[in-house]
Every structure is written in structure tokens, then in C-alpha cells.
C-alpha positions as semicolon CSV with decimal commas, in nm:
position;residue;x (nm);y (nm);z (nm)
1;M;0,286;1,286;-0,527
2;A;0,069;0,977;-0,568
3;A;-0,031;1,053;-0,927
4;L;0,319;1,138;-1,043
5;G;0,474;0,849;-0,858
6;S;0,217;0,612;-1,005
7;A;0,297;0,734;-1,355
8;A;0,662;0,649;-1,306
9;L;0,589;0,290;-1,208
10;R;0,403;0,042;-1,425
11;R;0,204;-0,274;-1,374
12;G;0,233;-0,610;-1,542
13;G;-0,063;-0,779;-1,717
14;G;-0,240;-1,130;-1,784
15;A;-0,595;-1,311;-1,686
16;A;-0,729;-1,305;-1,338
17;P;-0,917;-1,566;-1,139
18;Q;-1,291;-1,552;-1,184
19;L;-1,520;-1,464;-0,896
20;L;-1,562;-1,745;-0,648
21;A;-1,930;-1,814;-0,704
22;V;-2,005;-2,109;-0,479
23;A;-2,257;-1,910;-0,278
24;L;-2,424;-1,782;-0,592
25;S;-2,442;-2,123;-0,749
26;C;-2,571;-2,312;-0,449
27;Q;-2,833;-2,049;-0,374
28;S;-2,957;-2,085;-0,731
29;C;-3,001;-2,462;-0,705
30;R;-3,329;-2,410;-0,527
31;H;-3,444;-2,165;-0,793
32;K;-3,398;-2,407;-1,078
33;A;-3,527;-2,710;-0,895
34;T;-3,860;-2,541;-0,827
35;G;-3,875;-2,379;-1,171
36;D;-3,942;-2,047;-1,001
37;G;-3,808;-1,695;-1,005
38;G;-3,624;-1,724;-0,677
39;H;-3,723;-1,785;-0,314
40;G;-4,003;-2,021;-0,418
41;Q;-4,200;-1,752;-0,602
42;P;-4,332;-1,789;-0,959
43;R;-4,119;-1,602;-1,212
44;E;-4,303;-1,292;-1,332
45;Q;-4,310;-1,199;-1,699
46;H;-4,224;-0,829;-1,722
47;P;-4,432;-0,634;-1,972
48;A;-4,118;-0,551;-2,163
49;S;-3,978;-0,906;-2,161
50;P;-3,892;-1,045;-2,504
51;G;-4,054;-1,319;-2,698
52;R;-3,856;-1,521;-2,954
53;V;-3,834;-1,507;-3,332
54;G;-3,584;-1,737;-3,500
55;G;-3,407;-1,797;-3,170
56;Q;-3,343;-1,426;-3,109
57;P;-3,508;-1,217;-2,836
58;V;-3,759;-0,957;-2,946
59;L;-3,952;-0,707;-2,738
60;A;-4,321;-0,735;-2,665
61;E;-4,535;-0,525;-2,894
62;G;-4,549;-0,161;-2,786
63;A;-4,260;-0,189;-2,541
64;D;-3,964;0,048;-2,571
65;T;-3,608;-0,076;-2,543
66;K;-3,510;0,172;-2,273
67;T;-3,776;0,035;-2,037
68;Y;-3,677;-0,319;-2,127
69;L;-3,306;-0,262;-2,062
70;W;-3,365;-0,105;-1,723
71;A;-3,602;-0,388;-1,634
72;R;-3,328;-0,641;-1,707
73;Y;-3,082;-0,426;-1,509
74;H;-3,300;-0,421;-1,196
75;E;-3,387;-0,789;-1,233
76;M;-3,018;-0,878;-1,240
77;K;-2,933;-0,647;-0,951
78;K;-3,201;-0,808;-0,734
79;L;-3,075;-1,154;-0,829
80;V;-2,719;-1,065;-0,733
81;Y;-2,815;-0,928;-0,393
82;D;-3,059;-1,211;-0,323
83;L;-2,782;-1,461;-0,389
84;L;-2,537;-1,288;-0,153
85;P;-2,714;-1,298;0,183
86;P;-2,543;-1,164;0,498
87;G;-2,269;-1,398;0,617
88;V;-2,177;-1,531;0,273
89;C;-1,844;-1,347;0,295
90;N;-1,541;-1,468;0,492
91;L;-1,502;-1,753;0,245
92;L;-1,121;-1,732;0,233
93;N;-0,883;-1,809;0,517
94;P;-0,581;-1,574;0,536
95;A;-0,387;-1,847;0,721
96;A;-0,441;-2,105;0,445
97;I;-0,181;-2,238;0,202
98;Y;-0,269;-2,214;-0,167
99;A;-0,144;-2,457;-0,431
100;N;-0,029;-2,394;-0,788
101;N;0,080;-2,757;-0,830
102;E;-0,011;-3,080;-0,657
103;I;0,233;-3,153;-0,377
104;S;0,228;-3,408;-0,096
105;L;0,421;-3,312;0,216
106;A;0,458;-3,684;0,285
107;D;0,712;-3,692;0,000
108;V;0,912;-3,401;0,137
109;E;1,209;-3,511;0,348
110;I;1,410;-3,188;0,356
111;Y;1,288;-2,833;0,427
112;G;1,498;-2,532;0,329
113;F;1,444;-2,168;0,425
114;D;1,555;-1,820;0,338
115;Y;1,588;-1,587;0,640
116;D;1,472;-1,231;0,568
117;Y;1,095;-1,213;0,509
118;T;1,074;-1,592;0,526
119;L;1,170;-1,699;0,877
120;A;1,199;-1,340;0,995
121;Q;0,905;-1,112;0,915
122;Y;0,963;-0,740;0,972
123;S;0,732;-0,456;1,073
124;N;0,659;-0,160;0,845
125;L;0,873;0,058;1,069
126;L;1,179;-0,095;0,901
127;H;1,072;0,045;0,563
128;S;1,041;0,394;0,707
129;M;1,393;0,369;0,844
130;I;1,532;0,247;0,510
131;F;1,351;0,527;0,322
132;N;1,467;0,801;0,558
133;T;1,828;0,685;0,564
134;A;1,854;0,646;0,185
135;R;1,687;0,986;0,138
136;D;1,946;1,146;0,366
137;I;2,227;0,971;0,174
138;L;2,096;1,130;-0,147
139;I;2,101;1,474;0,016
140;E;2,429;1,450;0,206
141;Q;2,646;1,236;-0,024
142;F;2,489;1,275;-0,369
143;K;2,408;1,647;-0,313
144;Y;2,038;1,621;-0,399
145;P;1,816;1,917;-0,299
146;E;1,780;1,952;0,078
147;R;1,405;2,003;0,045
148;L;1,373;1,633;-0,034
149;G;1,404;1,595;0,343
150;K;1,039;1,701;0,370
151;Y;0,930;1,377;0,203
152;D;0,841;1,094;0,441
153;Y;0,779;0,730;0,374
154;I;0,416;0,650;0,283
155;P;0,324;0,300;0,404
156;G;0,116;0,122;0,143
157;F;0,205;0,360;-0,141
158;A;0,383;0,104;-0,361
159;I;0,327;-0,267;-0,416
160;R;0,555;-0,545;-0,533
161;G;0,561;-0,632;-0,902
162;L;0,586;-0,277;-1,038
163;H;0,825;-0,186;-1,319
164;Y;1,029;0,132;-1,356
165;D;1,107;0,250;-1,710
166;V;1,478;0,325;-1,677
167;Q;1,545;0,406;-2,044
168;K;1,201;0,462;-2,201
169;G;1,139;0,107;-2,315
170;P;1,456;-0,097;-2,361
171;S;1,529;-0,134;-1,989
172;L;1,258;-0,198;-1,730
173;K;1,348;-0,258;-1,367
174;Q;1,123;-0,510;-1,193
175;F;1,064;-0,455;-0,823
176;M;0,991;-0,804;-0,688
177;D;1,154;-0,779;-0,344
178;I;0,971;-0,671;-0,028
179;F;1,276;-0,458;0,054
180;S;1,209;-0,269;-0,273
181;L;0,898;-0,097;-0,132
182;P;1,094;0,192;0,026
183;E;1,307;0,214;-0,289
184;M;0,999;0,259;-0,511
185;T;0,855;0,519;-0,275
186;L;1,183;0,713;-0,269
187;L;1,206;0,697;-0,648
188;S;0,854;0,838;-0,680
189;S;0,925;1,109;-0,420
190;V;1,234;1,238;-0,599
191;I;1,060;1,235;-0,937
192;D;0,767;1,420;-0,783
193;Y;0,998;1,688;-0,643
194;F;1,191;1,732;-0,970
195;I;0,877;1,759;-1,184
196;N;0,702;2,000;-0,946
197;H;1,009;2,226;-0,940
198;G;1,085;2,208;-1,313
199;I;1,421;2,036;-1,260
200;E;1,548;1,835;-1,557
201;F;1,700;1,498;-1,475
202;D;1,834;1,187;-1,643
203;Q;1,615;0,897;-1,530
204;V;1,905;0,650;-1,568
205;H;2,123;0,855;-1,331
206;L;1,832;0,901;-1,092
207;Y;1,760;0,530;-1,078
208;K;2,128;0,445;-1,019
209;D;2,169;0,704;-0,742
210;I;1,862;0,581;-0,555
211;S;1,959;0,216;-0,600
212;D;2,307;0,291;-0,466
213;A;2,165;0,479;-0,166
214;I;1,929;0,192;-0,083
215;R;2,211;-0,061;-0,131
216;D;2,433;0,131;0,113
217;V;2,169;0,093;0,384
218;H;2,195;-0,285;0,344
219;V;2,563;-0,336;0,256
220;K;2,703;-0,109;0,526
221;G;2,504;-0,293;0,789
222;V;2,294;0,002;0,906
223;M;1,970;-0,195;0,875
224;Y;2,115;-0,486;1,071
225;K;2,204;-0,257;1,363
226;W;1,848;-0,120;1,385
227;I;1,696;-0,467;1,400
228;E;1,951;-0,606;1,646
229;K;1,900;-0,309;1,876
230;D;1,521;-0,351;1,905
231;M;1,407;-0,693;1,785
232;E;1,075;-0,678;1,966
233;R;0,991;-0,373;1,759
234;Y;1,103;-0,500;1,421
235;I;1,056;-0,880;1,415
236;L;0,704;-1,029;1,397
237;H;0,566;-1,378;1,476
238;G;0,890;-1,514;1,627
239;D;0,724;-1,768;1,858
240;E;0,542;-1,928;1,565
241;I;0,870;-1,988;1,381
242;Y;0,998;-2,201;1,668
243;A;0,676;-2,404;1,661
244;V;0,711;-2,472;1,287
245;L;1,078;-2,575;1,299
246;N;1,042;-2,786;1,613
247;R;0,741;-2,969;1,468
248;L;0,931;-3,058;1,151
249;V;1,232;-3,186;1,344
250;N;1,005;-3,398;1,565
251;H;0,874;-3,561;1,247
252;K;1,229;-3,650;1,138
253;K;1,255;-3,384;0,867
254;K;1,595;-3,237;0,780
255;L;1,624;-2,856;0,784
256;F;1,866;-2,612;0,622
257;L;1,901;-2,237;0,592
258;I;2,043;-2,042;0,294
259;T;2,048;-1,665;0,337
260;N;2,231;-1,360;0,206
261;S;2,244;-1,206;0,552
262;P;2,561;-1,227;0,769
263;F;2,593;-1,483;1,047
264;S;2,598;-1,242;1,345
265;F;2,269;-1,087;1,231
266;V;2,099;-1,422;1,165
267;D;2,232;-1,566;1,491
268;K;2,084;-1,283;1,700
269;G;1,753;-1,295;1,515
270;M;1,715;-1,672;1,547
271;K;1,808;-1,663;1,916
272;H;1,534;-1,402;1,960
273;M;1,273;-1,610;1,775
274;V;1,373;-1,969;1,843
275;G;1,617;-1,972;2,135
276;K;1,989;-1,996;2,199
277;N;2,005;-2,356;2,070
278;W;1,843;-2,274;1,734
279;R;2,134;-2,426;1,539
280;D;2,050;-2,770;1,681
281;L;1,736;-2,767;1,466
282;F;1,926;-2,724;1,138
283;D;2,138;-2,974;0,949
284;M;2,297;-2,697;0,738
285;V;2,332;-2,320;0,779
286;I;2,474;-2,111;0,493
287;V;2,512;-1,733;0,529
288;Q;2,615;-1,456;0,288
289;A;2,523;-1,695;0,008
290;D;2,501;-1,423;-0,259
291;K;2,172;-1,545;-0,405
292;P;2,076;-1,566;-0,688
293;N;2,440;-1,624;-0,790
294;F;2,452;-1,908;-0,536
295;F;2,215;-2,104;-0,759
296;T;2,395;-2,042;-1,091
297;D;2,768;-1,979;-1,029
298;R;2,980;-2,293;-0,975
299;R;3,305;-2,114;-0,890
300;K;3,265;-1,982;-0,534
301;P;3,360;-2,247;-0,272
302;F;3,217;-2,287;0,073
303;R;3,407;-2,148;0,371
304;K;3,354;-2,255;0,731
305;L;3,298;-2,008;1,016
306;D;3,391;-2,077;1,376
307;D;3,149;-2,017;1,663
308;K;3,248;-1,650;1,676
309;G;3,185;-1,597;1,304
310;S;3,552;-1,588;1,198
311;L;3,646;-1,747;0,865
312;Q;3,844;-2,073;0,857
313;W;4,085;-2,161;0,577
314;D;4,040;-2,541;0,552
315;K;3,898;-2,701;0,236
316;I;3,536;-2,809;0,268
317;N;3,482;-3,176;0,176
318;Q;3,161;-3,220;0,371
319;L;2,886;-3,005;0,518
320;E;2,852;-3,090;0,887
321;K;2,546;-3,051;1,107
322;G;2,574;-2,764;1,349
323;K;2,846;-2,583;1,152
324;I;2,810;-2,245;0,981
325;Y;2,920;-2,198;0,619
326;K;2,965;-1,886;0,409
327;E;2,917;-1,834;0,033
328;G;2,951;-2,153;-0,172
329;N;2,725;-2,262;-0,457
330;L;2,429;-2,489;-0,512
331;F;2,619;-2,739;-0,727
332;D;2,865;-2,817;-0,447
333;F;2,572;-2,817;-0,203
334;L;2,394;-3,085;-0,409
335;R;2,714;-3,288;-0,449
336;L;2,796;-3,282;-0,078
337;T;2,443;-3,348;0,053
338;G;2,278;-3,551;-0,222
339;W;1,959;-3,352;-0,157
340;R;1,802;-3,348;-0,499
341;G;1,464;-3,333;-0,666
342;S;1,114;-3,327;-0,525
343;K;1,207;-3,450;-0,177
344;V;1,336;-3,096;-0,109
345;L;1,097;-2,807;-0,040
346;Y;1,254;-2,458;-0,019
347;F;1,075;-2,146;0,107
348;G;1,159;-1,789;0,011
349;D;0,999;-1,452;-0,050
350;H;1,181;-1,349;-0,371
351;L;1,038;-1,528;-0,674
352;Y;1,360;-1,492;-0,875
353;S;1,646;-1,492;-0,624
354;D;1,497;-1,767;-0,408
355;L;1,271;-1,988;-0,617
356;A;1,301;-1,969;-0,997
357;D;1,627;-2,159;-1,055
358;L;1,547;-2,418;-0,791
359;M;1,223;-2,510;-0,964
360;L;1,325;-2,474;-1,328
361;R;1,678;-2,616;-1,318
362;H;1,699;-2,841;-1,015
363;G;1,353;-2,986;-0,962
364;W;1,311;-2,878;-0,602
365;R;0,962;-2,802;-0,477
366;T;0,917;-2,438;-0,382
367;G;0,702;-2,237;-0,141
368;A;0,657;-1,861;-0,177
369;I;0,609;-1,645;0,130
370;V;0,377;-1,356;0,039
371;P;0,300;-1,144;0,348
372;E;0,066;-0,923;0,143
373;L;-0,167;-1,220;0,100
374;E;-0,313;-1,185;0,449
375;T;-0,422;-0,824;0,395
376;E;-0,562;-0,892;0,048
377;I;-0,769;-1,187;0,166
378;R;-0,917;-0,982;0,449
379;I;-1,025;-0,724;0,189
380;I;-1,172;-0,992;-0,039
381;N;-1,372;-1,123;0,258
382;T;-1,554;-0,792;0,310
383;E;-1,916;-0,753;0,200
384;Q;-1,821;-0,437;0,013
385;Y;-1,573;-0,620;-0,206
386;M;-1,790;-0,927;-0,260
387;H;-2,100;-0,730;-0,358
388;S;-1,903;-0,487;-0,576
389;L;-1,723;-0,759;-0,767
390;T;-2,030;-0,977;-0,813
391;W;-2,236;-0,687;-0,942
392;Q;-1,949;-0,583;-1,171
393;Q;-1,947;-0,932;-1,324
394;A;-2,325;-0,927;-1,371
395;L;-2,320;-0,577;-1,520
396;T;-2,048;-0,681;-1,763
397;G;-2,269;-0,966;-1,877
398;L;-2,561;-0,727;-1,930
399;L;-2,346;-0,494;-2,140
400;E;-2,222;-0,780;-2,351
401;R;-2,569;-0,921;-2,421
402;M;-2,769;-0,603;-2,454
403;Q;-2,536;-0,425;-2,697
404;M;-2,756;-0,551;-2,982
405;Y;-2,991;-0,261;-2,908
406;Q;-2,848;0,037;-3,097
407;D;-3,124;0,296;-3,102
408;A;-3,041;0,633;-2,944
409;E;-3,215;0,571;-2,611
410;S;-3,060;0,225;-2,574
411;K;-2,713;0,361;-2,645
412;Q;-2,760;0,613;-2,367
413;V;-2,856;0,336;-2,124
414;L;-2,552;0,133;-2,225
415;L;-2,326;0,436;-2,174
416;E;-2,464;0,475;-1,820
417;W;-2,390;0,110;-1,752
418;M;-2,036;0,146;-1,887
419;K;-1,979;0,444;-1,659
420;E;-2,110;0,253;-1,358
421;R;-1,894;-0,048;-1,445
422;Q;-1,583;0,169;-1,461
423;E;-1,667;0,325;-1,125
424;I;-1,706;-0,020;-0,968
425;R;-1,373;-0,132;-1,118
426;S;-1,201;0,171;-0,966
427;L;-1,370;0,109;-0,632
428;T;-1,257;-0,254;-0,609
429;K;-0,904;-0,157;-0,714
430;N;-0,885;0,119;-0,453
431;L;-0,986;-0,117;-0,176
432;F;-0,641;-0,273;-0,215
433;N;-0,422;0,022;-0,312
434;P;-0,539;0,357;-0,459
435;Q;-0,231;0,387;-0,681
436;F;-0,182;0,036;-0,813
437;G;-0,459;-0,192;-0,689
438;S;-0,399;-0,554;-0,588
439;I;-0,057;-0,717;-0,597
440;F;-0,225;-1,014;-0,768
441;R;-0,461;-0,864;-1,027
442;T;-0,510;-0,565;-1,250
443;F;-0,888;-0,559;-1,311
444;H;-0,965;-0,890;-1,486
445;N;-0,600;-0,980;-1,553
446;P;-0,332;-1,123;-1,324
447;T;-0,036;-0,896;-1,257
448;Y;0,314;-0,980;-1,370
449;F;0,392;-1,071;-1,008
450;S;0,095;-1,308;-1,000
451;R;0,202;-1,484;-1,320
452;R;0,556;-1,529;-1,185
453;L;0,414;-1,658;-0,856
454;V;0,221;-1,929;-1,040
455;R;0,525;-2,016;-1,253
456;F;0,788;-2,041;-0,980
457;S;0,608;-2,169;-0,670
458;D;0,427;-2,494;-0,597
459;I;0,253;-2,344;-0,295
460;Y;0,226;-1,995;-0,148
461;M;0,118;-1,852;0,185
462;A;0,130;-1,538;0,399
463;S;0,389;-1,674;0,643
464;I;0,576;-1,989;0,740
465;S;0,343;-2,021;1,039
466;C;0,065;-2,131;0,800
467;L;0,232;-2,475;0,799
468;L;0,104;-2,524;1,153
469;N;-0,250;-2,553;1,014
470;Y;-0,172;-2,868;0,814
471;D;-0,065;-3,223;0,890
472;V;0,295;-3,300;0,791
473;N;0,159;-3,556;0,540
474;F;-0,102;-3,324;0,390
475;T;-0,147;-3,318;0,011
476;F;-0,220;-2,985;-0,157
477;Y;-0,437;-2,996;-0,468
478;P;-0,463;-2,696;-0,702
479;R;-0,816;-2,597;-0,800
480;R;-0,922;-2,594;-1,162
481;T;-0,978;-2,234;-1,271
482;P;-1,161;-2,131;-1,588
483;L;-1,007;-2,027;-1,913
484;Q;-1,194;-1,746;-2,083
485;H;-1,382;-1,983;-2,314
486;E;-1,486;-2,190;-2,009
487;A;-1,598;-1,895;-1,795
488;P;-1,964;-1,882;-1,911
489;L;-2,017;-2,236;-1,783
490;W;-1,811;-2,207;-1,467
491;M;-2,102;-2,145;-1,230
492;D;-2,265;-2,459;-1,371
493;Q;-1,956;-2,665;-1,291
494;L;-1,937;-2,534;-0,937
495;C;-2,286;-2,662;-0,864
496;T;-2,321;-2,969;-1,090
497;G;-2,497;-2,791;-1,372
498;C;-2,771;-2,618;-1,180
499;M;-2,683;-2,250;-1,238
500;K;-2,745;-2,128;-1,591
501;T;-2,549;-1,830;-1,712
502;P;-2,794;-1,535;-1,737
503;F;-2,930;-1,481;-2,087
504;L;-2,714;-1,758;-2,236
505;E;-3,018;-1,885;-2,427
506;E;-3,034;-1,547;-2,601
507;M;-2,694;-1,610;-2,757
508;V;-2,771;-1,940;-2,929
509;H;-2,804;-1,774;-3,270
510;I;-2,433;-1,677;-3,272
511;R;-2,222;-1,890;-3,501
């Protein structure tokens, strides 16, 4: 199923962050300062090392290129492993906040939050329940083959940011929501069954049926009942949410909540996480907001709910603290509160429905909640990943510089290197997800999700609780990352010019 499902879903593309090479660079400072070959030892001249004619490298007399190429290969491999001693990993903190734009929390007076997957984080068990229920709806109501019941949810099969080709090109569905993970897995399962059993199908009809089945799980309130019945099982990190909200209120920040979920569901969840008086922390609470339409449609007015969740009929001329409001629109929200511009910071998990319009049209600051970030950083921090990626970068440089040797034996060496490089690329991808790799990168390029994340969020983090690690007046500064034409010098910049790109002097003849 994995191969067929993967074929039905596509990745986005773009340029990925370069390897964090601080450890490499700093280790090499000592090498250059002593003029040695590493670890204080004189640099040996290999018998096959080149001399120079007209600025270009040439082999020593009598040396064959195959021996020379493998000598350079082993020299580089030793350098890479010498510069990555044990303990150099664990450079990234999964509880950190990462900045796309400079933002000072001292300037933020008002904090806004989405609810699902922002304040409330859910366990993977919820996805299994959504998958199973939607699968059964397909069988019982849409009359799909009963044998589809043998398919179970596969945690970790799909990742956010995939695209489904609904009409072979003109219409691509983007899956950017965390709730879309069971939908993508169900879509792949049904396609897998149909292909394996030679059943013809219209992919437009298939997509619509599965989308409708998934929607029914949400709209009919089935999912809400599961969570309300066993919150300890489904909701994660509740105690940390109280700590975040209480800390902000104690520092005189205003808080508001805008969510698509109904009041009774949010009320029970917040009482579980924060306590029965959770509403005292918020200046505004808006439920069933119908985002993203809430941010773009001016027509739908606010309606007030009483303490039992029943709708009131009075016209809303002000938004009162402690009251619950339904629907409405952002334009009335801005008019009634005056909360405009960069003094507002809003957190959400959906890059489009939660963040895009707020940043692009209204000038709010935005924070993206990306739960997958924690897992990916833990993978990046492993020695296996660090060594694999560093050696892949070094091997790529060897291939690029040694391709000038075109005799038969040299070509065979280069082909072996290309094969090894491809194997390493597959290995590093599979560490994240065997079907689709990292949510943030596709080999050397950023994914579509990653590019949207940079475009629509000022900061991003694994969970709201990451705010507890920073002072309320902290300023986040984005790091300068290299463009492709800057990349050859990037190690130099990281260590004030001390690390020279391998073999760069051999390229001086290029014009």
C-alpha cells in the first residue's frame, strides 16, 4: 500500500537550509591556525596529489586518476568524521521557538489563539478513530467494497503538505491541516484496494466521497464525543497550557480565542486543561467562527451565547469580557476592539485558515504551531543523521570538483560515488518518513509546506508551551541562511573566515 499511496500524493518543492556546520567550522579553526593537516599533525602530500599548471590541478607524474580520486575520497571522509566528534549532536532544542522574521514580544499587547491543535494537542489515537469511522461511512453509506474494512490506520504514513491530483493537473488538493492525515491515509488505502483488484474509478468522485466521509466525522460531532468522553486519553500537555495563559495574564497581556469548534466542546476541553474558571483568562471568546471565511467575509454578524450555550437575539455593539460569541467576522472584530497591527500575535496550526490573511491583509504577527517539529528535531540531533548529512554534503562537493576527470576508470569511480550519494539521500529521507521524507525538506529543497510556513508565520514552534522558555519581553531574531551562490563561503562566515571550502582553490580557473 505504501508505494501506491505515495504515488497518489505529491510533494511540493524549493531550497532547503544548508547543514548547520558550526561544529565543523570551529574544529577546523585549529587546523588552519597551525597550518597543519588536522589535530596538530603536518599535512601529508599523497603520492597522487596534484601539482598546478596554469592554476589547474594536475596529477603527479606516473599517478593514475583512479588512485588519486579514491585518495581524495578517503581524505575527505576522514576529515568529516574527525570534525564530528562524539557529543557534537544535540545542537537543536525541540522546545525552542524559531523565527522567520524579527519580532519583540515586548511590543505584543494582545495574544490570540486557535483551539484545536493550538491550545489543545491531540494524541494519535484520534486519527485512528477518524480513519476507522470515515472508512465505515464509505462502506455503509457510500456502498464501497466491504473488504476495505481490513485496512487500518497507519500512524506516520502521510505527512502534511502533500498534494492530491484530483483531475490530472488542473486541480490539486493541498493537505495542510493536521486533521488531514487520516484523510490522506484513507485516500491512499482506497486507491490501493481499487488498483490491486482491477477496479476502475473516477478520482474526482473518489476524492469527494472520502472528503464527505471525513467531514461527517467532524460536522456530526462524532469526534467531539470521543474527546469529551476520555480527555485524559486524547488531550496532551493540558497543564502547560494553563501555565502559558496564566503567565501572560499576570504580565497584563490581553487574550482572545477564535475557533471553529462549538462552545460546549471548547468549554469542556478548557476546563480539563485550565480549570473551571478558564474564561476569566480571556478578554474575548469566539466559537464556530467558520475560518477562513471569518477573516474575509464581512457579512456574518456576531451572536452572543448565554452561559448554557444558547443563542441570544440582541444586536452586538460591543464585545464584552467573559462573554461567548458565535460566528462574526474579523472586520467587525477589529472595529469593536481596535486591536490592529503588530501589537497582536495570533497562534494557529493551519497556515492558510489561521495565519495567511492575518499576516498579509491585516498586519498581525503570527505564530505557527507545528507539532511535527519536535519529532523532526530529535531525528536531526541523532549521530546517524548528522554524519549521513555531513558526508553527503562532502561527497557532493567531491563529485562536483572531480568530474573534470573523464577517462574510463575515473568515470567508474564517479558512478560509484553517485550511487553512494543517492543511497545516503534515501537514508536521510527515510529517517523522517519512508514514503515522503521530512515535512520541511525534500532532499536539498524546502517542501511546499516549508515555504508557506516561512511566508505566513513570524515564529513557529512545536507547541504553545514553548513560550514558557522565553521572557515575555524576548526578541526573536531570524538567522541569515545562505543563498545558493553564498553556500560555498558559508562555513567561512560561521567561523570568521577560518574554514576554507575544500578544493575551492582548484576552481579559480573558472570564469
